[in-house]
Each structure stands twice: as C-alpha cells, then as structure tokens.
Amino acid sequence: MSSPAVVPDPLHLILGEEELLVERALWAAVGAARAADPEAELRRVKVSELTPPELDEMVSPSLFAEGRVVALEAAQDAGKEIAEAVLSYARQPAEGVILVVVHSGGGRGKNAKELPNALRKLGARVTECNKITKPAEREAFVREEVRRAGGKIDASGVSALIETVGSDLRELSSAASQLVADTGGKVDDAAVRRYHRGRAEVTGFVVAEKAVTGDRTGALESLRWALQLGVPHVLIADALADAVRTIGRVAAAGRSDPFRLAGELGMPAWKVKKALAQSRGWSGATIADALQVAAALNAEVKGMAADADYALERAVLRVVDLRAARADR
C-alpha cells in the first residue's frame, strides 16, 4: 500500500473558547486524517476524565494500522500527571494516530496553563479560536461566512444581518448560508430584511430595545412572540445584556459625535446613535441595577431557573421598571 500524498500533522492544538470555531477546527483535523485514511475513527474525551494509562491505550497504534484521531477536550483542566503524559506522548507520536488537544487558553494549575506553550514547542499545529467579542470581529466573521458559502455581502447587509439575527455565531453562520442560497449569492440590506422579515420582529434585539426604552406592552408582546416561535432563551438574554451594556458604555463616554464615539468604543456608528438616544432615560444607578438583572438572567436561562420563560419575562419587566423609575424623576 502506497503512502498518502499528504501526511496529516500528528499533533494539533486548538486554542480558545469560541465553540463553533473549536468544533470546526476539530473536524478539520479529522478531515485531514481521513484524507490519508478514510477509515480513521474519532475518539473524544475530556482530559479530567482520563488517566495516563487510559491515554496510553487510546494513542497506542492499532494492530491493523487503522487511523485514529484522539481529541483531548478541556485540557485547561488537566492535572499534573495527565499533562505530563500528554507531553510525553507528544514528544514521540505514534504513526497513524492524530492527537488533538483542545485548550481554552487558561488553566487551573501550573501544568495546565503551561501545556499550550509546551505543545507549541513540540511542533503542534495551532489553530486559534478566540472568543469573538468586538463588533469588527463579528462583522468580519459574517463576511467570511458569506464568502465560504459562495456569496458576497455589502456593509449594510452585514449590519442588518447582525442586528436581525443576533451575536450567536452558529445562528449567523446558518443565516449567512441560507441567504446566499436564497439570493443567488448577492446579499445586501434589502435581502436580509426580506428573508428575515418575520424573524426580525421577534429577535432578542427587538425585545431588548423595547425593554430599555420602557415600552412595557411592546416588550412583553415581542417576548411572547419570540418564545412562541422558538427564539432561544439564551439569545434573548444575551440581547438584553448587550443593550444595557451598550447604553452604559455610551452614557459613560459622554455626549459626543457618534462617529468619533464609534471609533473610541469599537462599535458601529448606527449602534452608538441608537444607544445615545436610549441613554437619555437612564442614570448610572439604574444602569447598574439593570446590569445585575441581566447577569442574573444569564445564569437563569442556562439552567438555574426552573422556568426560563418566566425568568425572561420577570427580567424584561424589571428592566422596563428601571427605565420608568428614571423617567419619573
């Protein structure tokens, strides 16, 4: 049997916390392994659930020379023994076995924190998957997703898609692919509005906007429609937190030219303009209270609350009341 034309890298380090990018990087490594050996299997395990002898067994070459990808997840939780075992193997990787170490970039202990640098020095192929938090990075992600799907998108289309769909990367990726398929590849503001018209009325961003402007009836109506149509609880909570944080940041920066503030704060100008208008109904104290509400809600929709629908409604009403309290003064 002849050797494959391309020999996959035996050692990969996937570094970061952006889940979608991490998953893609992992499957890219699997794809490279299967290009060399179509029968290569994938084994995934959390490092905290693994002992050195079990790792040895997982990375031992097969009697039949079958390809294998071993993915060690959450390596930031590695203890001393397993971290040393990983590095010991990485110094002399077995033929036909691809080791993928997934690490957040942090770490509880010294060995876990030092693991990424040690793997780099051993020649690991590194894929950075840092959290996408800045508006410019999210906009670049949308443009790249549209390009990957075979289309093109203009600046207004990028802004409209983020405003309509939200900040979740999986949602943005899915929407970008669908838009390219539906429009023949040319995506602009009109295309986004047309294909997401129904959804645009019930996104978390709409719920949040009505809440921070004190529109009790509109906020509750939008929230109930969003829940009825299946908008994820987490997306609504994230939108509410983002709206409050944005108002706080813009208000703290003081009255100014929106375009200058956009540059200073790293936000799109349209978002700054909107937040400037919304901030007139808020004070430092009420923003602080609203941030606490948003933080509590984040935990509740991720499993702390017995009823996530009720938790969302309660939080939305609390934000509306805080806005009203400021308006009454």
mmCIF file with all atom_site columns, N, CA and C in Angstrom, residues 133-162:
data_model
loop_
_atom_site.group_PDB
_atom_site.id
_atom_site.type_symbol
_atom_site.label_atom_id
_atom_site.label_alt_id
_atom_site.label_comp_id
_atom_site.label_asym_id
_atom_site.label_entity_id
_atom_site.label_seq_id
_atom_site.pdbx_PDB_ins_code
_atom_site.Cartn_x
_atom_site.Cartn_y
_atom_site.Cartn_z
_atom_site.occupancy
_atom_site.B_iso_or_equiv
_atom_site.pdbx_formal_charge
_atom_site.auth_seq_id
_atom_site.auth_comp_id
_atom_site.auth_asym_id
_atom_site.auth_atom_id
_atom_site.pdbx_PDB_model_num
ATOM 1  N N  . THR A 1 133 ? -15.725 38.951 20.308 1.00 0.00 ? 133 THR A N  1
ATOM 2  C CA . THR A 1 133 ? -16.464 39.888 21.162 1.00 0.00 ? 133 THR A CA 1
ATOM 3  C C  . THR A 1 133 ? -16.569 41.284 20.564 1.00 0.00 ? 133 THR A C  1
ATOM 4  N N  . LYS A 1 134 ? -15.623 41.658 19.731 1.00 0.00 ? 134 LYS A N  1
ATOM 5  C CA . LYS A 1 134 ? -15.625 43.012 19.176 1.00 0.00 ? 134 LYS A CA 1
ATOM 6  C C  . LYS A 1 134 ? -16.523 43.082 17.939 1.00 0.00 ? 134 LYS A C  1
ATOM 7  N N  . PRO A 1 135 ? -17.254 44.180 17.777 1.00 0.00 ? 135 PRO A N  1
ATOM 8  C CA . PRO A 1 135 ? -18.134 44.326 16.615 1.00 0.00 ? 135 PRO A CA 1
ATOM 9  C C  . PRO A 1 135 ? -17.409 44.100 15.292 1.00 0.00 ? 135 PRO A C  1
ATOM 10 N N  . ALA A 1 136 ? -16.213 44.639 15.174 1.00 0.00 ? 136 ALA A N  1
ATOM 11 C CA . ALA A 1 136 ? -15.468 44.495 13.919 1.00 0.00 ? 136 ALA A CA 1
ATOM 12 C C  . ALA A 1 136 ? -15.154 43.028 13.629 1.00 0.00 ? 136 ALA A C  1
ATOM 13 N N  . GLU A 1 137 ? -14.856 42.262 14.677 1.00 0.00 ? 137 GLU A N  1
ATOM 14 C CA . GLU A 1 137 ? -14.561 40.838 14.505 1.00 0.00 ? 137 GLU A CA 1
ATOM 15 C C  . GLU A 1 137 ? -15.813 40.075 14.080 1.00 0.00 ? 137 GLU A C  1
ATOM 16 N N  . ARG A 1 138 ? -16.953 40.435 14.677 1.00 0.00 ? 138 ARG A N  1
ATOM 17 C CA . ARG A 1 138 ? -18.201 39.761 14.317 1.00 0.00 ? 138 ARG A CA 1
ATOM 18 C C  . ARG A 1 138 ? -18.591 40.093 12.879 1.00 0.00 ? 138 ARG A C  1
ATOM 19 N N  . GLU A 1 139 ? -18.373 41.337 12.472 1.00 0.00 ? 139 GLU A N  1
ATOM 20 C CA . GLU A 1 139 ? -18.656 41.736 11.092 1.00 0.00 ? 139 GLU A CA 1
ATOM 21 C C  . GLU A 1 139 ? -17.757 40.975 10.125 1.00 0.00 ? 139 GLU A C  1
ATOM 22 N N  . ALA A 1 140 ? -16.485 40.833 10.493 1.00 0.00 ? 140 ALA A N  1
ATOM 23 C CA . ALA A 1 140 ? -15.554 40.088 9.641  1.00 0.00 ? 140 ALA A CA 1
ATOM 24 C C  . ALA A 1 140 ? -15.977 38.620 9.546  1.00 0.00 ? 140 ALA A C  1
ATOM 25 N N  . PHE A 1 141 ? -16.474 38.073 10.660 1.00 0.00 ? 141 PHE A N  1
ATOM 26 C CA . PHE A 1 141 ? -16.954 36.687 10.659 1.00 0.00 ? 141 PHE A CA 1
ATOM 27 C C  . PHE A 1 141 ? -18.109 36.525 9.681  1.00 0.00 ? 141 PHE A C  1
ATOM 28 N N  . VAL A 1 142 ? -19.056 37.456 9.706  1.00 0.00 ? 142 VAL A N  1
ATOM 29 C CA . VAL A 1 142 ? -20.207 37.377 8.799  1.00 0.00 ? 142 VAL A CA 1
ATOM 30 C C  . VAL A 1 142 ? -19.746 37.435 7.343  1.00 0.00 ? 142 VAL A C  1
ATOM 31 N N  . ARG A 1 143 ? -18.844 38.356 7.041  1.00 0.00 ? 143 ARG A N  1
ATOM 32 C CA . ARG A 1 143 ? -18.349 38.456 5.662  1.00 0.00 ? 143 ARG A CA 1
ATOM 33 C C  . ARG A 1 143 ? -17.677 37.159 5.224  1.00 0.00 ? 143 ARG A C  1
ATOM 34 N N  . GLU A 1 144 ? -16.904 36.553 6.130  1.00 0.00 ? 144 GLU A N  1
ATOM 35 C CA . GLU A 1 144 ? -16.214 35.315 5.802  1.00 0.00 ? 144 GLU A CA 1
ATOM 36 C C  . GLU A 1 144 ? -17.196 34.163 5.621  1.00 0.00 ? 144 GLU A C  1
ATOM 37 N N  . GLU A 1 145 ? -18.253 34.124 6.440  1.00 0.00 ? 145 GLU A N  1
ATOM 38 C CA . GLU A 1 145 ? -19.261 33.062 6.305  1.00 0.00 ? 145 GLU A CA 1
ATOM 39 C C  . GLU A 1 145 ? -19.977 33.157 4.970  1.00 0.00 ? 145 GLU A C  1
ATOM 40 N N  . VAL A 1 146 ? -20.299 34.369 4.550  1.00 0.00 ? 146 VAL A N  1
ATOM 41 C CA . VAL A 1 146 ? -20.945 34.559 3.256  1.00 0.00 ? 146 VAL A CA 1
ATOM 42 C C  . VAL A 1 146 ? -19.993 34.138 2.136  1.00 0.00 ? 146 VAL A C  1
ATOM 43 N N  . ARG A 1 147 ? -18.717 34.509 2.275  1.00 0.00 ? 147 ARG A N  1
ATOM 44 C CA . ARG A 1 147 ? -17.726 34.128 1.268  1.00 0.00 ? 147 ARG A CA 1
ATOM 45 C C  . ARG A 1 147 ? -17.582 32.607 1.208  1.00 0.00 ? 147 ARG A C  1
ATOM 46 N N  . ARG A 1 148 ? -17.536 31.961 2.370  1.00 0.00 ? 148 ARG A N  1
ATOM 47 C CA . ARG A 1 148 ? -17.432 30.494 2.416  1.00 0.00 ? 148 ARG A CA 1
ATOM 48 C C  . ARG A 1 148 ? -18.606 29.825 1.708  1.00 0.00 ? 148 ARG A C  1
ATOM 49 N N  . ALA A 1 149 ? -19.766 30.462 1.810  1.00 0.00 ? 149 ALA A N  1
ATOM 50 C CA . ALA A 1 149 ? -20.967 29.911 1.180  1.00 0.00 ? 149 ALA A CA 1
ATOM 51 C C  . ALA A 1 149 ? -21.035 30.240 -0.308 1.00 0.00 ? 149 ALA A C  1
ATOM 52 N N  . GLY A 1 150 ? -20.072 31.030 -0.791 1.00 0.00 ? 150 GLY A N  1
ATOM 53 C CA . GLY A 1 150 ? -20.030 31.342 -2.217 1.00 0.00 ? 150 GLY A CA 1
ATOM 54 C C  . GLY A 1 150 ? -20.693 32.645 -2.613 1.00 0.00 ? 150 GLY A C  1
ATOM 55 N N  . GLY A 1 151 ? -20.922 33.540 -1.638 1.00 0.00 ? 151 GLY A N  1
ATOM 56 C CA . GLY A 1 151 ? -21.599 34.797 -1.954 1.00 0.00 ? 151 GLY A CA 1
ATOM 57 C C  . GLY A 1 151 ? -20.793 36.019 -1.588 1.00 0.00 ? 151 GLY A C  1
ATOM 58 N N  . LYS A 1 152 ? -21.401 37.174 -1.754 1.00 0.00 ? 152 LYS A N  1
ATOM 59 C CA . LYS A 1 152 ? -20.810 38.451 -1.377 1.00 0.00 ? 152 LYS A CA 1
ATOM 60 C C  . LYS A 1 152 ? -21.845 39.243 -0.586 1.00 0.00 ? 152 LYS A C  1
ATOM 61 N N  . ILE A 1 153 ? -21.372 40.057 0.353  1.00 0.00 ? 153 ILE A N  1
ATOM 62 C CA . ILE A 1 153 ? -22.282 40.856 1.182  1.00 0.00 ? 153 ILE A CA 1
ATOM 63 C C  . ILE A 1 153 ? -21.683 42.237 1.356  1.00 0.00 ? 153 ILE A C  1
ATOM 64 N N  . ASP A 1 154 ? -22.536 43.271 1.286  1.00 0.00 ? 154 ASP A N  1
ATOM 65 C CA . ASP A 1 154 ? -22.033 44.629 1.473  1.00 0.00 ? 154 ASP A CA 1
ATOM 66 C C  . ASP A 1 154 ? -22.144 45.034 2.945  1.00 0.00 ? 154 ASP A C  1
ATOM 67 N N  . ALA A 1 155 ? -21.612 46.216 3.265  1.00 0.00 ? 155 ALA A N  1
ATOM 68 C CA . ALA A 1 155 ? -21.558 46.661 4.662  1.00 0.00 ? 155 ALA A CA 1
ATOM 69 C C  . ALA A 1 155 ? -22.943 46.768 5.285  1.00 0.00 ? 155 ALA A C  1
ATOM 70 N N  . SER A 1 156 ? -23.913 47.275 4.519  1.00 0.00 ? 156 SER A N  1
ATOM 71 C CA . SER A 1 156 ? -25.264 47.410 5.069  1.00 0.00 ? 156 SER A CA 1
ATOM 72 C C  . SER A 1 156 ? -25.882 46.045 5.329  1.00 0.00 ? 156 SER A C  1
ATOM 73 N N  . GLY A 1 157 ? -25.560 45.072 4.483  1.00 0.00 ? 157 GLY A N  1
ATOM 74 C CA . GLY A 1 157 ? -26.066 43.719 4.682  1.00 0.00 ? 157 GLY A CA 1
ATOM 75 C C  . GLY A 1 157 ? -25.491 43.087 5.930  1.00 0.00 ? 157 GLY A C  1
ATOM 76 N N  . VAL A 1 158 ? -24.198 43.329 6.181  1.00 0.00 ? 158 VAL A N  1
ATOM 77 C CA . VAL A 1 158 ? -23.547 42.805 7.385  1.00 0.00 ? 158 VAL A CA 1
ATOM 78 C C  . VAL A 1 158 ? -24.226 43.357 8.632  1.00 0.00 ? 158 VAL A C  1
ATOM 79 N N  . SER A 1 159 ? -24.422 44.684 8.661  1.00 0.00 ? 159 SER A N  1
ATOM 80 C CA . SER A 1 159 ? -25.050 45.324 9.825  1.00 0.00 ? 159 SER A CA 1
ATOM 81 C C  . SER A 1 159 ? -26.469 44.804 10.035 1.00 0.00 ? 159 SER A C  1
ATOM 82 N N  . ALA A 1 160 ? -27.215 44.678 8.931  1.00 0.00 ? 160 ALA A N  1
ATOM 83 C CA . ALA A 1 160 ? -28.604 44.218 9.038  1.00 0.00 ? 160 ALA A CA 1
ATOM 84 C C  . ALA A 1 160 ? -28.676 42.784 9.540  1.00 0.00 ? 160 ALA A C  1
ATOM 85 N N  . LEU A 1 161 ? -27.754 41.951 9.067  1.00 0.00 ? 161 LEU A N  1
ATOM 86 C CA . LEU A 1 161 ? -27.781 40.545 9.477  1.00 0.00 ? 161 LEU A CA 1
ATOM 87 C C  . LEU A 1 161 ? -27.491 40.398 10.966 1.00 0.00 ? 161 LEU A C  1
ATOM 88 N N  . ILE A 1 162 ? -26.495 41.143 11.460 1.00 0.00 ? 162 ILE A N  1
ATOM 89 C CA . ILE A 1 162 ? -26.170 41.075 12.884 1.00 0.00 ? 162 ILE A CA 1
ATOM 90 C C  . ILE A 1 162 ? -27.308 41.637 13.726 1.00 0.00 ? 162 ILE A C  1
#
